[in-house]
Short mmCIF file of C-alpha atoms in Angstrom, two decimals:
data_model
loop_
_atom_site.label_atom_id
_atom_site.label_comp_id
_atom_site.label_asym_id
_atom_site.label_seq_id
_atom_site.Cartn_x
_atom_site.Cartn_y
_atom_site.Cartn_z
CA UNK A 227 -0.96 44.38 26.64
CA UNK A 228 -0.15 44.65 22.73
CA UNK A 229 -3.14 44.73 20.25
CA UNK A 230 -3.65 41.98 17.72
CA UNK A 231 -2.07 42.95 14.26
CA UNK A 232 -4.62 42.49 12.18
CA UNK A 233 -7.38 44.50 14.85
CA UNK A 234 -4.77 46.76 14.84
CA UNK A 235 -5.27 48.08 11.17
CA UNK A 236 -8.79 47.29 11.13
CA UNK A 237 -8.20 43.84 8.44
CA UNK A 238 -10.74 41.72 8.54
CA UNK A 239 -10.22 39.58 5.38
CA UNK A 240 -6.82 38.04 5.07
CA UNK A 241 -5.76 37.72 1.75
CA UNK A 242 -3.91 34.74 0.43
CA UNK A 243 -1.91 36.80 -2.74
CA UNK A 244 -0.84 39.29 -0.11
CA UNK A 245 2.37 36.13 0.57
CA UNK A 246 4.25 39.52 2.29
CA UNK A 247 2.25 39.55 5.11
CA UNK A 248 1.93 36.02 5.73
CA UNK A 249 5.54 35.20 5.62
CA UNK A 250 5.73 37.67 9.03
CA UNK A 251 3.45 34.69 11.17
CA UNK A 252 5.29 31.57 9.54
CA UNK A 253 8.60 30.66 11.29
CA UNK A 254 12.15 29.56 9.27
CA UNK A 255 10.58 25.77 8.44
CA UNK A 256 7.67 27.89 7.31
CA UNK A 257 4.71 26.70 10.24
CA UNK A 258 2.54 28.54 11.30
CA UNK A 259 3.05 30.27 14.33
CA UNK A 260 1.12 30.05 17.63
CA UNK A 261 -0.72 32.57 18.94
CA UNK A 262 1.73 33.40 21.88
CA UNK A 263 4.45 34.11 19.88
CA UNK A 264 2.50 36.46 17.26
CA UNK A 265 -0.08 37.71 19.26
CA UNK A 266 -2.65 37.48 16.73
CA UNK A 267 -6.26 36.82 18.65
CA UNK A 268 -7.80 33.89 18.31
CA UNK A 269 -10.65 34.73 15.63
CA UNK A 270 -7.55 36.01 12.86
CA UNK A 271 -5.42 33.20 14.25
CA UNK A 272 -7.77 30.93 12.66
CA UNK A 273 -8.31 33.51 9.46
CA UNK A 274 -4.61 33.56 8.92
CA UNK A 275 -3.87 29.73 9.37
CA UNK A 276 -7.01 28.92 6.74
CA UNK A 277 -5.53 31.90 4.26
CA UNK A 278 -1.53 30.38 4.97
CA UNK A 279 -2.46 27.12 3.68
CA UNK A 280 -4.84 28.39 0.85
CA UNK A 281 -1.19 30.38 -0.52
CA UNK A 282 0.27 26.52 0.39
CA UNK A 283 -1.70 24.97 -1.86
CA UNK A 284 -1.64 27.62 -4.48
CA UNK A 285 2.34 27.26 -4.67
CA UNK A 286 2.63 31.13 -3.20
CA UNK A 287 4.53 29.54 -0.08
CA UNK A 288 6.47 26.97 0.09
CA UNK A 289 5.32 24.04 2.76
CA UNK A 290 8.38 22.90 3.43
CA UNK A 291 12.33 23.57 3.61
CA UNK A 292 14.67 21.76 0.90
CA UNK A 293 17.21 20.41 1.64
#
């Protein structure tokens, strides 16, 4: 069974500036992805979806795709 990324490298805050490592759990529209798919566990799924639209509504991420 594969480790959650974030108890992986012992993170516990997820930053909201740090855009590189959010873009890796958003898909092409830019949603957030589910758990399944990044196998993030449940307490940093909830982290990184609060931090993802913090960066949204900073203007560090887009929210949606032009087009």
């Amino acid at each position: 069974m594969k480790q959650c990324f974030f108890c992986q490298k012992n993170i516990d805050d997820i930053d909201y500036k740090n855009v590189d490592i959010l873009k890796h759990f958003l898909s092409s529209q830019y949603k957030i992805l589910p758990r399944k798919k990044t196998l993030v566990c449940a307490k940093h799924q909830r982290v990184l979806a609060k931090a993802v639209k913090r960066a949204r509504q900073m203007s560090l991420i887009p929210t949606t795709l032009k087009h």
